[in-house]
Short mmCIF file of C-alpha atoms in Angstrom, two decimals:
data_model
loop_
_atom_site.label_atom_id
_atom_site.label_comp_id
_atom_site.label_asym_id
_atom_site.label_seq_id
_atom_site.Cartn_x
_atom_site.Cartn_y
_atom_site.Cartn_z
CA MET A 7 129.35 79.09 90.15
CA LYS A 8 126.72 80.43 87.99
CA VAL A 9 123.61 81.84 88.84
CA ARG A 10 120.59 82.76 86.87
CA GLU A 11 116.75 83.10 87.23
CA ALA A 12 114.52 80.40 87.42
CA SER A 13 112.05 79.43 84.33
CA PRO A 14 108.48 78.93 84.79
CA ALA A 15 109.33 74.93 84.08
CA GLU A 16 111.73 75.04 87.19
CA LEU A 17 109.38 76.52 89.51
CA ALA A 18 107.26 73.47 89.37
CA ASP A 19 109.40 71.51 92.08
CA TRP A 20 110.61 74.54 93.80
CA ASP A 21 109.65 73.57 97.19
CA ALA A 22 111.08 69.84 96.60
CA ARG A 23 114.34 71.12 96.11
CA THR A 24 114.40 74.02 99.09
CA VAL A 25 112.19 72.60 101.40
CA ASP A 26 111.82 68.91 101.68
CA VAL A 27 116.36 68.39 100.97
CA PRO A 28 118.46 67.97 104.38
CA GLY A 29 118.60 71.48 105.86
CA GLY A 30 115.60 72.60 103.80
CA ASP A 31 113.37 75.30 105.29
CA VAL A 32 109.69 76.69 104.50
CA GLN A 33 110.87 80.07 104.63
CA GLN A 34 112.73 79.08 101.17
CA SER A 35 109.26 77.93 99.81
CA ARG A 36 107.07 79.25 96.94
CA THR A 37 104.07 79.74 99.97
CA TRP A 38 106.87 82.11 101.99
CA ALA A 39 107.88 83.93 98.93
CA SER A 40 104.16 84.75 98.06
CA TYR A 41 103.46 86.00 101.85
CA ARG A 42 106.54 88.24 101.44
CA SER A 43 105.55 89.58 98.16
CA ARG A 44 101.87 90.39 99.67
CA HIS A 45 103.80 92.40 102.11
CA GLY A 46 105.92 94.69 99.78
CA TRP A 47 109.02 92.26 99.13
CA ARG A 48 110.06 91.21 95.74
CA PRO A 49 110.93 87.36 95.41
CA ARG A 50 113.59 86.36 93.28
CA PHE A 51 114.10 82.55 92.52
CA LEU A 52 117.69 81.65 91.60
CA VAL A 53 119.06 78.64 89.89
CA PHE A 54 122.97 77.50 90.16
CA ASP A 55 124.32 75.86 87.13
CA ASP A 56 123.64 72.45 88.91
CA GLY A 57 120.07 72.78 89.65
CA PHE A 58 120.55 74.18 93.38
CA MET A 59 118.15 76.67 94.09
CA LEU A 60 117.73 79.84 95.98
CA LEU A 61 115.09 82.21 97.39
CA SER A 62 115.85 86.14 97.65
CA LEU A 63 113.59 88.62 98.56
CA GLU A 64 114.40 92.08 98.08
CA ARG A 65 113.23 95.78 98.91
CA PRO A 66 113.96 98.60 96.82
CA TRP A 67 115.17 102.00 98.99
CA ARG A 68 113.14 104.67 99.46
CA TRP A 69 113.97 107.67 97.14
CA VAL A 70 117.71 106.44 95.86
CA PRO A 71 118.34 103.62 93.64
CA GLY A 72 119.32 100.24 94.76
CA GLY A 73 118.09 98.15 97.68
CA GLY A 74 118.49 95.05 100.05
CA ALA A 75 118.15 91.46 99.65
CA TYR A 76 117.28 88.97 102.58
CA LEU A 77 117.99 84.93 101.51
CA SER A 78 115.65 83.79 104.43
CA ARG A 79 117.11 80.71 105.93
CA GLY A 80 119.23 80.20 102.93
CA PRO A 81 121.08 78.73 100.90
CA VAL A 82 120.17 75.35 102.71
CA SER A 83 122.63 73.09 103.17
CA ALA A 84 120.68 70.16 101.21
CA GLY A 85 123.45 67.92 102.46
CA GLU A 86 126.65 69.38 100.96
CA PRO A 87 129.98 70.72 103.04
CA ALA A 88 129.87 74.17 104.51
CA GLU A 89 132.64 75.04 101.96
CA THR A 90 129.98 74.72 99.05
CA THR A 91 127.33 76.61 100.86
CA ALA A 92 129.51 79.20 101.47
CA GLU A 93 130.81 79.39 97.89
CA ARG A 94 127.06 79.27 96.82
CA LEU A 95 126.60 82.34 99.20
CA ARG A 96 129.35 84.40 97.71
CA ALA A 97 128.37 83.64 94.12
CA ALA A 98 124.47 84.38 94.77
CA ALA A 99 125.59 87.66 96.22
CA ASP A 100 127.81 88.71 93.13
CA TRP A 101 125.02 87.93 91.17
CA LEU A 102 123.00 89.97 92.96
CA ALA A 103 125.15 93.11 93.53
CA GLY A 104 125.25 93.05 89.77
CA HIS A 105 121.47 93.16 89.38
CA GLY A 106 121.23 96.60 91.46
CA ILE A 107 121.42 95.11 94.88
CA ASP A 108 123.87 96.92 97.53
CA VAL A 109 123.29 94.53 100.56
CA VAL A 110 122.83 90.97 101.30
CA SER A 111 122.01 89.15 104.67
CA SER A 112 121.58 85.51 104.78
CA ASP A 113 120.60 83.09 108.01
CA SER A 114 121.10 79.60 106.81
CA GLU A 115 120.54 77.12 109.84
CA ILE A 116 124.07 75.66 109.57
CA PRO A 117 125.81 74.45 112.90
CA ALA A 118 128.99 76.77 113.57
CA ASP A 119 131.27 73.87 114.54
CA THR A 120 131.42 73.28 110.82
CA GLY A 121 133.40 76.07 110.27
CA TYR A 122 130.79 77.91 108.29
CA PRO A 123 130.99 81.93 110.13
CA ASP A 124 134.81 81.67 109.04
CA LEU A 125 134.26 80.73 105.74
CA LEU A 126 131.72 83.46 105.24
CA ARG A 127 134.50 85.86 106.88
CA ALA A 128 136.85 84.88 104.56
CA TRP A 129 134.45 85.58 101.78
CA GLY A 130 133.79 89.24 103.27
CA PHE A 131 131.04 88.43 105.26
CA HIS A 132 130.16 89.87 108.81
CA GLN A 133 127.72 88.71 111.79
CA ILE A 134 124.74 91.09 112.48
CA GLU A 135 121.58 91.01 114.61
CA GLU A 136 119.05 88.49 113.82
CA VAL A 137 116.03 88.69 112.07
CA GLN A 138 114.53 85.51 113.70
CA PRO A 139 113.90 85.32 117.27
CA SER A 140 116.99 83.22 118.10
CA ARG A 141 120.00 82.62 116.61
CA HIS A 142 120.96 78.87 118.18
CA ARG A 143 118.48 76.12 118.85
CA VAL A 144 117.88 73.19 120.89
CA ALA A 145 117.56 69.98 118.93
CA LEU A 146 116.18 66.42 119.71
CA SER A 147 117.18 63.78 117.34
CA LEU A 148 115.26 60.98 116.74
CA GLY A 149 117.46 58.71 114.89
CA GLY A 150 114.93 56.04 114.55
CA ALA A 151 114.22 55.48 118.21
CA ASP A 152 110.87 54.33 119.22
CA GLU A 153 108.34 56.30 121.13
CA GLU A 154 108.64 53.88 124.24
CA GLY A 155 112.50 54.28 124.62
CA LEU A 156 112.21 58.11 123.73
CA PHE A 157 109.82 58.86 126.48
CA ARG A 158 111.91 56.89 129.11
CA SER A 159 114.65 58.95 128.07
CA PHE A 160 112.67 62.13 129.39
CA ALA A 161 113.12 63.74 132.97
CA THR A 162 111.17 61.94 135.64
CA SER A 163 108.84 65.65 136.17
CA THR A 164 108.39 65.91 132.45
CA ARG A 165 106.87 62.14 132.05
CA GLN A 166 104.71 62.87 135.26
CA ARG A 167 103.31 65.62 133.76
CA VAL A 168 102.58 64.16 130.45
CA ARG A 169 100.79 61.19 132.28
CA GLY A 170 98.93 63.64 134.29
CA ALA A 171 97.52 65.25 131.41
CA GLU A 172 96.60 62.24 129.69
CA ARG A 173 94.86 61.00 133.08
CA ARG A 174 93.05 64.47 132.95
CA GLY A 175 91.86 63.64 129.63
CA TYR A 176 93.18 66.79 127.55
CA ARG A 177 92.23 66.21 124.00
CA ILE A 178 94.51 67.57 121.20
CA ILE A 179 92.98 68.88 117.83
CA ARG A 180 94.88 68.59 114.68
CA PHE A 181 95.03 71.20 111.62
CA ASP A 182 96.89 69.34 109.05
CA ALA A 183 96.38 69.49 105.46
CA ARG A 184 98.69 66.69 104.57
CA PRO A 185 97.32 63.15 103.94
CA HIS A 186 97.61 61.23 107.31
CA ASP A 187 96.30 57.79 108.30
CA SER A 188 92.57 58.38 109.71
CA SER A 189 93.10 55.69 112.22
CA GLU A 190 95.15 57.77 114.29
CA LYS A 191 94.27 57.86 117.78
CA LEU A 192 96.42 60.34 119.07
CA PHE A 193 94.76 63.28 117.81
CA GLU A 194 91.01 64.55 117.21
CA LEU A 195 91.23 65.57 113.48
CA ALA A 196 90.10 69.10 112.15
CA ALA A 197 87.53 68.79 109.60
CA HIS A 198 88.69 69.17 105.96
CA GLN A 199 86.63 72.19 105.42
CA GLU A 200 88.15 73.87 108.05
CA LEU A 201 91.94 73.61 106.37
CA SER A 202 91.72 76.61 103.89
CA ALA A 203 93.52 79.72 104.40
CA GLU A 204 89.99 81.67 104.94
CA ALA A 205 88.64 79.33 107.34
CA LEU A 206 91.90 79.00 109.47
CA ALA A 207 91.96 82.56 110.02
CA PRO A 208 89.58 82.74 113.50
CA MET A 209 91.45 80.26 114.80
CA LEU A 210 95.00 81.68 114.25
CA GLU A 211 93.86 85.21 115.08
CA ARG A 212 93.27 83.58 118.77
CA PHE A 213 96.41 81.65 118.71
CA TYR A 214 98.15 85.23 118.09
CA ASP A 215 96.46 86.86 121.41
CA LEU A 216 98.27 84.13 123.17
CA LEU A 217 101.36 84.28 121.49
CA ILE A 218 101.86 88.08 121.90
CA ALA A 219 101.59 87.64 125.92
CA THR A 220 104.13 84.71 125.57
CA ALA A 221 106.43 86.88 123.33
CA GLN A 222 106.49 89.61 126.18
CA ARG A 223 106.86 87.28 128.73
CA ARG A 224 110.10 85.68 127.15
CA HIS A 225 111.46 88.72 125.02
CA PHE A 226 110.94 87.06 121.83
CA SER A 227 110.14 88.75 118.65
CA LEU A 228 106.96 88.14 116.68
CA MET A 229 105.47 89.46 113.71
CA ARG A 230 104.46 92.63 114.61
CA HIS A 231 100.80 92.58 112.94
CA PRO A 232 98.00 89.77 113.66
CA GLY A 233 97.24 90.01 110.02
CA MET A 234 100.87 89.07 108.60
CA PHE A 235 100.75 86.28 111.38
CA VAL A 236 97.53 85.10 109.97
CA ASP A 237 98.35 85.24 106.73
CA TRP A 238 101.43 83.42 106.84
CA ALA A 239 100.33 80.87 109.24
CA SER A 240 97.16 79.90 107.50
CA HIS A 241 98.89 79.49 103.77
CA ALA A 242 101.23 77.45 105.61
CA LEU A 243 98.90 75.05 106.76
CA ALA A 244 96.75 75.07 103.92
CA ASP A 245 99.97 74.13 101.79
CA GLY A 246 100.89 71.42 104.11
CA LEU A 247 103.86 73.04 105.15
CA ALA A 248 103.10 73.44 108.90
CA VAL A 249 100.71 71.28 111.53
CA HIS A 250 98.95 72.91 114.37
CA LEU A 251 98.27 71.31 117.52
CA GLU A 252 95.41 72.79 119.85
CA VAL A 253 95.02 71.31 123.61
CA ARG A 254 91.48 71.24 124.76
CA ALA A 255 90.17 70.25 128.07
CA PRO A 256 87.54 67.47 128.29
CA ASP A 257 84.85 70.06 128.51
CA ASP A 258 86.32 71.63 125.03
CA ARG A 259 87.82 74.86 126.82
CA PRO A 260 91.09 76.22 124.50
CA LEU A 261 94.07 75.30 126.62
CA GLY A 262 97.11 76.16 124.76
CA ALA A 263 98.59 75.49 120.96
CA ALA A 264 101.60 75.36 119.04
CA LEU A 265 102.52 75.62 115.50
CA PHE A 266 104.93 73.53 113.68
CA TYR A 267 106.83 73.52 110.59
CA ARG A 268 107.74 70.37 108.36
CA HIS A 269 110.81 70.66 106.45
CA GLY A 270 114.33 69.23 105.56
CA GLY A 271 113.43 66.08 107.57
CA ARG A 272 112.64 67.57 110.78
CA LEU A 273 109.48 69.30 112.84
CA THR A 274 110.27 72.57 114.23
CA TYR A 275 108.58 73.79 116.92
CA ALA A 276 107.84 77.40 115.70
CA ASN A 277 105.58 79.03 118.07
CA SER A 278 103.56 78.12 120.97
CA ALA A 279 101.77 79.33 123.77
CA ASP A 280 99.14 78.36 126.63
CA HIS A 281 96.58 80.29 129.33
CA THR A 282 99.33 81.04 131.70
CA GLU A 283 96.03 81.87 134.39
CA LEU A 284 94.93 77.87 133.72
CA ARG A 285 98.11 76.34 134.58
CA ARG A 286 97.25 75.63 138.24
CA ASP A 287 93.99 74.21 137.33
CA TYR A 288 95.11 72.50 134.10
CA PRO A 289 99.27 71.59 134.78
CA GLY A 290 101.05 70.01 132.26
CA VAL A 291 99.56 71.07 129.03
CA VAL A 292 102.96 72.37 127.34
CA HIS A 293 104.36 68.88 128.14
CA PHE A 294 101.53 66.89 126.84
CA LEU A 295 101.45 68.82 123.31
CA LEU A 296 104.88 68.73 122.56
CA TRP A 297 104.90 65.03 123.77
CA ARG A 298 102.03 64.48 121.14
CA ALA A 299 104.63 66.63 118.51
CA ILE A 300 107.39 64.19 118.96
CA GLN A 301 104.94 61.08 118.24
CA LEU A 302 104.05 62.59 115.29
CA ALA A 303 107.55 63.16 113.76
CA VAL A 304 108.50 59.54 114.59
CA ARG A 305 105.38 58.48 113.06
CA ASP A 306 106.26 60.71 110.14
CA GLY A 307 109.79 59.41 109.79
CA LEU A 308 111.49 62.32 110.52
CA ARG A 309 115.07 62.51 111.82
CA GLU A 310 114.80 65.48 114.40
CA VAL A 311 112.16 67.54 116.38
CA ASP A 312 113.89 71.09 116.46
CA LEU A 313 112.89 72.38 119.66
CA GLY A 314 113.49 75.97 118.72
CA GLY A 315 115.92 78.63 120.64
CA VAL A 316 116.02 80.05 123.87
CA ASP A 317 118.54 82.79 123.17
CA VAL A 318 117.25 86.32 122.67
CA PRO A 319 118.71 89.75 121.47
CA GLY A 320 122.04 90.95 123.71
CA GLN A 321 122.47 87.33 124.77
CA ARG A 322 122.95 85.30 121.44
CA ARG A 323 124.66 82.59 123.90
CA LYS A 324 123.33 79.54 126.16
CA PRO A 325 121.45 80.65 129.10
CA LEU A 326 123.18 80.15 132.35
CA GLU A 327 121.16 78.85 135.69
CA GLY A 328 119.64 81.59 137.62
CA GLU A 329 119.06 83.78 134.33
CA GLU A 330 115.66 84.36 132.98
CA MET A 331 115.56 82.01 129.82
CA TYR A 332 117.57 79.18 131.61
CA GLY A 333 113.63 77.70 132.55
CA LEU A 334 112.67 77.52 128.89
CA LEU A 335 116.15 76.09 127.74
CA ALA A 336 115.55 73.35 130.84
CA PHE A 337 112.08 72.96 130.01
CA LYS A 338 113.31 71.49 126.46
CA GLU A 339 116.65 69.77 127.81
CA SER A 340 114.03 67.82 129.90
CA PHE A 341 112.77 66.37 126.55
CA GLY A 342 116.08 65.30 125.72
CA GLY A 343 117.22 68.34 123.78
CA ARG A 344 120.83 69.35 122.97
CA TRP A 345 122.02 73.05 122.56
CA VAL A 346 123.39 73.76 118.90
CA GLU A 347 125.60 76.94 118.22
CA GLN A 348 124.23 78.22 114.83
CA ALA A 349 126.05 80.56 112.33
CA GLY A 350 123.65 83.11 112.40
CA ASN A 351 122.89 85.92 110.41
CA HIS A 352 125.67 87.44 108.33
CA GLU A 353 125.81 90.54 106.08
CA TRP A 354 127.87 91.37 102.91
CA VAL A 355 127.80 95.02 101.56
CA ALA A 356 128.51 95.49 98.22
CA ARG A 357 127.91 99.20 97.87
CA PRO A 358 128.57 101.07 101.41
CA TRP A 359 127.13 104.55 100.46
CA ARG A 360 124.11 103.75 98.52
CA TYR A 361 123.37 101.14 101.61
CA LEU A 362 123.89 104.16 103.99
CA ALA A 363 121.51 106.48 101.84
CA GLY A 364 119.18 103.56 101.59
CA ARG A 365 118.75 103.11 105.38
CA LEU A 366 118.56 106.86 105.80
CA THR A 367 115.84 107.72 103.46
CA GLY A 368 114.11 104.34 105.13
CA ARG A 369 114.35 105.94 108.46
CA LEU A 370 113.03 109.52 107.22
CA ALA A 371 109.97 107.81 105.34
CA GLY A 372 109.36 105.79 108.36
CA GLN A 373 109.39 108.95 110.57
CA ARG A 374 107.14 110.83 108.22
CA GLN A 375 104.60 108.14 107.89
CA ALA A 376 104.59 107.79 111.90
CA LEU A 377 103.87 111.70 112.09
CA ALA A 378 101.14 111.83 108.96
CA SER A 379 99.34 108.98 110.80
CA ARG A 380 98.85 110.83 113.99
CA PRO A 381 95.35 112.09 114.74
CA GLY A 382 94.85 115.94 113.77
CA SER A 383 97.97 115.70 111.23
#
């Protein structure tokens, strides 16, 4: 396979080839590339000789030549056999190595039962820890199902919580820049002028405060600085790559919210949080919110709702009953979600010594920066 950099004309339909295709992902989008560029990464847009496209994000080492590349959620599967995707990854890694990159990591969302991990090992890649919060995921297949049939398939307790929330008069505000049916009765639509990146920032800052508490409780990783989260989420929403749903009480009191990504024919449950101190007085908030998101996916003709992962560092497997994350798994399974083993993050090192030097100098630079930022330094 031959690889080259994209021309300006090819960038025009980049997202159609990396986000909207089967297995596509928002982290292969131009919006994601621009966001990472604002935070120190160099995006490189690669094109294969058959038109397949792949985003590479690169960082140079401190004080030594070379650098590392992260193919965030790429290469996307695009409906191809796993053998083809593995060959693309190897070709991209070789090309990047020829352009000064010393290590390449990739965490394509490809099921492990396709044989993809074995194919990567044959190409010289090895498993590493995840950049993303989880390696595996829980998926709800829609498969053309109607809303009534889906709802009946949920666990009894889940149905009861949803119906209880409806009786209590919970409302959902939908922040969505994509064209939608103005007669939709499931949501209250945010005003169009509220959907610019600048206007969305205050709402997302409040959401981040909720997410921090949830991430600490669930041991999930989260973008470390609120400014980074707000930067990404606001632009994803403004560009139509995401939809944000906020649950409010009848008196307009915020109860919880979630951010969902639209990509590859699925709706992905990306970030969610609620006010835990209000759960006794306002039960069923998260169940109600997720049901409305599933209804949105059905009405948009999507094939799947990706309910996200429940595995954490040190426990990259399905949680067992009695373990801390089992409750979250049970919650997602109550909606009909099924556990999907993923291939996970893999790495290939082109120049081991330069890679080692780059990591060491990066660590030293970080220590120097921390010392310099201390009071009195």
